mmCIF file of C-alpha atoms in Angstrom:
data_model
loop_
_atom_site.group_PDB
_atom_site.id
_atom_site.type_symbol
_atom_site.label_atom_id
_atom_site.label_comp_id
_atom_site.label_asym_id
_atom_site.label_seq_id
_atom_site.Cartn_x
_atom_site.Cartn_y
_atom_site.Cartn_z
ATOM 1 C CA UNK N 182 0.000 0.000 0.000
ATOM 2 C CA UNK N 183 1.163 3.417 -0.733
ATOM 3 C CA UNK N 184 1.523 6.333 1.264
ATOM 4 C CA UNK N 185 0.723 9.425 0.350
ATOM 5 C CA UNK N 186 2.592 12.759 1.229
ATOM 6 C CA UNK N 187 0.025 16.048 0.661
ATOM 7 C CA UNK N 188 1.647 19.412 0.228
ATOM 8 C CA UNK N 189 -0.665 22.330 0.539
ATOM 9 C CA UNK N 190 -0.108 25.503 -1.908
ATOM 10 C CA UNK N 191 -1.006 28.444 -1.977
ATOM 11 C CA UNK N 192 -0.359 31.979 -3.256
ATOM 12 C CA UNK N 193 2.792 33.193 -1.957
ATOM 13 C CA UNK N 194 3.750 29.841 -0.362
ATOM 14 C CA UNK N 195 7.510 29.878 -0.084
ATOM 15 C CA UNK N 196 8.468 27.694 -2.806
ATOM 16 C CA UNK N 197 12.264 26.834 -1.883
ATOM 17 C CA UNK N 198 11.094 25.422 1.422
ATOM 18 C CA UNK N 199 9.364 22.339 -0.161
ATOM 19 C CA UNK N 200 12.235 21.950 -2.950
ATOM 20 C CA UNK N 201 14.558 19.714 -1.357
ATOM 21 C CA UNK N 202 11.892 16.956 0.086
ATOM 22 C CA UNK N 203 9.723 16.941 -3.086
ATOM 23 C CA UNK N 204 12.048 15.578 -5.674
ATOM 24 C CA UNK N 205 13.260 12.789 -3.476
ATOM 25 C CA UNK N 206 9.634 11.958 -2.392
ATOM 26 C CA UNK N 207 8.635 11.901 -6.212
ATOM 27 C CA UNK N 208 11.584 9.370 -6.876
ATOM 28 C CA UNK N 209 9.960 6.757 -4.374
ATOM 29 C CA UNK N 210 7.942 4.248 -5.753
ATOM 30 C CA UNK N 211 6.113 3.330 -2.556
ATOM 31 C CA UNK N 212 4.634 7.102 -1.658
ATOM 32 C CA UNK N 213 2.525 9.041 -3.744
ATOM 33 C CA UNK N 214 3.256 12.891 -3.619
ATOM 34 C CA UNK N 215 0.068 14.818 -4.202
ATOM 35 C CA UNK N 216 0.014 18.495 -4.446
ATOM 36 C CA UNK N 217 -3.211 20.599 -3.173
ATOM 37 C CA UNK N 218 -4.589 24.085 -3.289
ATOM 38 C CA UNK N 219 -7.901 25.733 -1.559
ATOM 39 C CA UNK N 220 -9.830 25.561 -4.970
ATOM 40 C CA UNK N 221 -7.323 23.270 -6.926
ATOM 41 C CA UNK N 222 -6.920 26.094 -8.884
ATOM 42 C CA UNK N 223 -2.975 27.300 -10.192
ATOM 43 C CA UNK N 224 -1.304 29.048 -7.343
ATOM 44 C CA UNK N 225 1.553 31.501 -7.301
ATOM 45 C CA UNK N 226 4.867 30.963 -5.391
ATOM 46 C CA UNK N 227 6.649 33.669 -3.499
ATOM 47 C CA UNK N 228 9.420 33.499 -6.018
ATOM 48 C CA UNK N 229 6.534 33.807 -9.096
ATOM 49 C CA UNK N 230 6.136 30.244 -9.878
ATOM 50 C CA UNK N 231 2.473 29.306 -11.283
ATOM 51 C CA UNK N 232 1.852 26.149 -9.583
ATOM 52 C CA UNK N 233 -1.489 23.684 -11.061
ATOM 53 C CA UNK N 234 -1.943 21.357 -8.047
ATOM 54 C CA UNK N 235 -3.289 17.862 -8.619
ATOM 55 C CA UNK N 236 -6.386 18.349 -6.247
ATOM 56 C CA UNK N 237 -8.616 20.723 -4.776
ATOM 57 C CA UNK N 238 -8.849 20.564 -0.139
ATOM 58 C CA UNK N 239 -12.004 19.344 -0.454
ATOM 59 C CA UNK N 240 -11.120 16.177 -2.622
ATOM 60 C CA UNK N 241 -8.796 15.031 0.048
ATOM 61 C CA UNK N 242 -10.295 12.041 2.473
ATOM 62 C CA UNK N 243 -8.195 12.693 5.862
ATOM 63 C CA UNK N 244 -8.000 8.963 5.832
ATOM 64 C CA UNK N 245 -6.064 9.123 2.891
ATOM 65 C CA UNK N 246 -3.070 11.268 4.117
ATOM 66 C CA UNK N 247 -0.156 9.961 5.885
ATOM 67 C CA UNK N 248 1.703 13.295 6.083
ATOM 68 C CA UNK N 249 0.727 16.731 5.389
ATOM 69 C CA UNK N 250 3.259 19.168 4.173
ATOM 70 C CA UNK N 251 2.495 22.996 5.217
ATOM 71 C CA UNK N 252 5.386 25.504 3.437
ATOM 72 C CA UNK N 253 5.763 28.537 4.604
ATOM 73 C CA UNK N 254 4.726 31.846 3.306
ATOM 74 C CA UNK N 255 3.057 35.626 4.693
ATOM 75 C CA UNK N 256 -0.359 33.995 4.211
ATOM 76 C CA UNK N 257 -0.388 32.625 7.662
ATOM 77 C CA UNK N 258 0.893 35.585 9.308
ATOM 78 C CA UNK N 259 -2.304 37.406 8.126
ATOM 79 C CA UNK N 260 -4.354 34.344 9.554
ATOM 80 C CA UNK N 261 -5.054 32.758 5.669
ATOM 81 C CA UNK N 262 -5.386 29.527 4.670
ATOM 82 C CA UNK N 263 -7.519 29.137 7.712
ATOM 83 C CA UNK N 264 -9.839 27.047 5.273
ATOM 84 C CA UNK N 265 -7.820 23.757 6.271
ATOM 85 C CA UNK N 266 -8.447 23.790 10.009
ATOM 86 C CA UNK N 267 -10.575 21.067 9.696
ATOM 87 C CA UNK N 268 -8.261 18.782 7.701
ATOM 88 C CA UNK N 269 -5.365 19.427 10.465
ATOM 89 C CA UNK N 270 -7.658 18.847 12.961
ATOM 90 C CA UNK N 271 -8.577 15.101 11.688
ATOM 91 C CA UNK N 272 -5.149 14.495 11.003
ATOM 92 C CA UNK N 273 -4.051 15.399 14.572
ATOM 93 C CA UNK N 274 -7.323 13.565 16.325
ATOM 94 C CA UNK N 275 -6.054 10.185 14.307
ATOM 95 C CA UNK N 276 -2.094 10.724 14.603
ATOM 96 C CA UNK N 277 -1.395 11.227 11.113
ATOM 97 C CA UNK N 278 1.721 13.555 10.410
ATOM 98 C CA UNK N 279 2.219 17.034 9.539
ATOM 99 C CA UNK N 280 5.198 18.632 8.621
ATOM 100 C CA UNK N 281 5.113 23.131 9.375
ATOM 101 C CA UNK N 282 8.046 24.965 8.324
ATOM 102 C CA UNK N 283 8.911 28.679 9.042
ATOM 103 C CA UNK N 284 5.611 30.794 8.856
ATOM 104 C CA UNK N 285 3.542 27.487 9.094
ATOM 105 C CA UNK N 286 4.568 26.920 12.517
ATOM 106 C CA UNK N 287 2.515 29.623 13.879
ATOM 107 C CA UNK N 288 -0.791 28.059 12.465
ATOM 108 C CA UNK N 289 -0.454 24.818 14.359
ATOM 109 C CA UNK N 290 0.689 27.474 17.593
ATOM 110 C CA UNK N 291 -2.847 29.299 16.674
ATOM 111 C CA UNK N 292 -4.000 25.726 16.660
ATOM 112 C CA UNK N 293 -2.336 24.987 19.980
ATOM 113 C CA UNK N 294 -0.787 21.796 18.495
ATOM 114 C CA UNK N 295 2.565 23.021 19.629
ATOM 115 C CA UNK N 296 1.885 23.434 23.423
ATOM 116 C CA UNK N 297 2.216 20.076 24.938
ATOM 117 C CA UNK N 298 5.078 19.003 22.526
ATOM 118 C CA UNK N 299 8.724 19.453 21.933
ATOM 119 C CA UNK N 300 9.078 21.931 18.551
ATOM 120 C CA UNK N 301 10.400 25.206 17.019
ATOM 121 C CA UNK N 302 9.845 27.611 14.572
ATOM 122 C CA UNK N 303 11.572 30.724 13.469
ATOM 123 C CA UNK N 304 11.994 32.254 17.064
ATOM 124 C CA UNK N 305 10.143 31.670 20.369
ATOM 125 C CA UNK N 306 9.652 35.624 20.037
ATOM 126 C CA UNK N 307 8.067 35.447 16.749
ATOM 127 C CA UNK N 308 5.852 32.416 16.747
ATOM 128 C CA UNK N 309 4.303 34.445 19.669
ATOM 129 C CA UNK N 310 4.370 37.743 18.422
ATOM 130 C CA UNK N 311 2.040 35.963 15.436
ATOM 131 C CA UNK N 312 0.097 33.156 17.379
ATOM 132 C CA UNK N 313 -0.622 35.317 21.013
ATOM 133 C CA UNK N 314 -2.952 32.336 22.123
ATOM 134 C CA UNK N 315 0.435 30.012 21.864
ATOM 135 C CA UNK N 316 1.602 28.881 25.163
ATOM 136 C CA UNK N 317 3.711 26.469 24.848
ATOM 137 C CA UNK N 318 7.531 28.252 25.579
ATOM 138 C CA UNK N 319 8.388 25.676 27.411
ATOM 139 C CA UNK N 320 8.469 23.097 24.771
ATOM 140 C CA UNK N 321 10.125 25.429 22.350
ATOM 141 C CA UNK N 322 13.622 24.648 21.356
ATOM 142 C CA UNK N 323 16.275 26.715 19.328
ATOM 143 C CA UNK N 324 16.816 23.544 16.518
ATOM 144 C CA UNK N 325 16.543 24.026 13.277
ATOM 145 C CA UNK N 326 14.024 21.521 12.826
ATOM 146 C CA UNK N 327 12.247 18.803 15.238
ATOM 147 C CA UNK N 328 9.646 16.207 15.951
ATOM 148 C CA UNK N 329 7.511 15.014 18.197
ATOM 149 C CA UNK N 330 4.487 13.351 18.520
ATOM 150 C CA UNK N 331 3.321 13.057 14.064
ATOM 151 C CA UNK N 332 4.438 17.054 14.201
ATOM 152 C CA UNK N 333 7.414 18.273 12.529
ATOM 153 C CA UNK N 334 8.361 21.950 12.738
ATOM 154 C CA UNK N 335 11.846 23.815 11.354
ATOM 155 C CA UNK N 336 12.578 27.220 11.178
ATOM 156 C CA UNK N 337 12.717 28.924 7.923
ATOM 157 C CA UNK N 338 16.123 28.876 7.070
ATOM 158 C CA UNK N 339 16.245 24.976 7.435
ATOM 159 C CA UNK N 340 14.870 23.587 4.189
ATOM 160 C CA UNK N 341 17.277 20.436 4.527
ATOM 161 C CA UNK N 342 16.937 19.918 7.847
ATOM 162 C CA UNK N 343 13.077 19.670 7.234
ATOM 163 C CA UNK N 344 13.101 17.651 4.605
ATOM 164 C CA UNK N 345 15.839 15.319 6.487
ATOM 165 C CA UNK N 346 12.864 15.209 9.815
ATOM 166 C CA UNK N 347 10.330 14.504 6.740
ATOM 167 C CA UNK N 348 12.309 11.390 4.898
ATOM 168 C CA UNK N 349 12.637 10.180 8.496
ATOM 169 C CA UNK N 350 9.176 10.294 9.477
ATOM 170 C CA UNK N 351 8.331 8.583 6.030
ATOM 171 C CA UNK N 352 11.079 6.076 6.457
ATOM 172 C CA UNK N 353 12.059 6.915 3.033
ATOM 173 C CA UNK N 354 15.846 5.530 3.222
ATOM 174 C CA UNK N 355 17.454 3.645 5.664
ATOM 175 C CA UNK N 356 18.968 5.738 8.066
ATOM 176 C CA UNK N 357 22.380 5.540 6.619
ATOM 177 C CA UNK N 358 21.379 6.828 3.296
ATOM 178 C CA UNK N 359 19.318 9.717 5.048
ATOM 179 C CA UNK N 360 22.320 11.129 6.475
ATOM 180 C CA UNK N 361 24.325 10.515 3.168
ATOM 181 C CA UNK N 362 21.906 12.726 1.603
ATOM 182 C CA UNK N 363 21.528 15.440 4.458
ATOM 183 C CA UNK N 364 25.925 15.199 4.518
ATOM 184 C CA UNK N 365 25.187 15.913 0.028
ATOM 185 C CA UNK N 366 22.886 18.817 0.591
ATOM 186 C CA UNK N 367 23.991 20.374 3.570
ATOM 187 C CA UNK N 368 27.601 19.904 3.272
ATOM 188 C CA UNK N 369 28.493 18.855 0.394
ATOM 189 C CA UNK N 370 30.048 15.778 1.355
ATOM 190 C CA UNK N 371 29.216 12.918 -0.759
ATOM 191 C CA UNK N 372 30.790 9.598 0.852
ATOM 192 C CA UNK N 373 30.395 6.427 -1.589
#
């Protein structure tokens, strides 16, 4: 059976933040990566890309979705995109993942998805600042990127690290071809 990874676009979604996890998902022949929009209408990226998605949100069954991939992107600071509350909200009531990077993070801390569980975002200041009904400080942490509990969360200058937290949730690679990849793209160490 397949899994399937579903990555949520939008207008202005930041499009480098998804750009290191997509291709390698695509390459897998046991996941299925399916790209979504509000309307499943063509979407534009912060850097001007014109996106056609494969579905619309309300084509997705929440049964259907083993991971949900939230980029970045201003939309959530001025409280968008609030149209898939309910689809995060069935995810997170049957334990299915979902992966929020940079600007993302502060829906699921809107949410209060973050509060009881270890995570991060682009600073403990600024995921307030942007989600004031957050309180979960405690459980913040200054990593680039993290999980716990079917969430993922990275801070917007961590596209790698994400996508490294996302290949290991998916069990995409063994672990010693994970960190050969993460080593490739982050370092640019390739080891044979």
């Amino acid at each position: 059976m397949h899994k399937k990874v579903f990555i949520f676009l939008f207008d202005g979604f930041s499009d480098w933040e998804i750009a290191f996890l997509s291709p390698e998902i695509k390459k897998s022949q046991s996941i299925e990566l399916i790209y979504f929009s509000s309307t499943g209408q063509a979407v534009s990226s912060m850097g001007g890309l014109q996106v056609m998605p494969n579905v619309s949100l309300e084509q997705i069954d929440p049964q259907e979705v083993d991971l949900l991939v939230l980029p970045g992107g201003s939309a959530w600071e001025r409280n968008k995109n609030n149209e898939i509350e309910t689809l995060v909200k069935s995810l997170v009531e049957n334990k299915k993942s979902i992966a929020a990077i940079c600007a993302a993070t502060t829906y699921l801390g809107k949410l209060g998805l973050l509060n009881q569980i270890k995570h991060t975002s682009n600073a403990l200041h600024y995921l307030q600042s942007i989600a004031p009904q957050y309180t979960g400080a405690v459980n913040y942490t200054d990593a680039l990127a993290t999980s716990s509990r079917h969430i993922i969360t990275a801070n917007g200058i961590a596209p790698i690290e994400f996508a490294k937290e996302i290949f290991l949730q998916l069990e995409l690679y063994d672990l010693a071809t994970i960190e050969k990849w993460f080593q490739l793209f982050k370092n640019g160490i390739w080891k044979v």
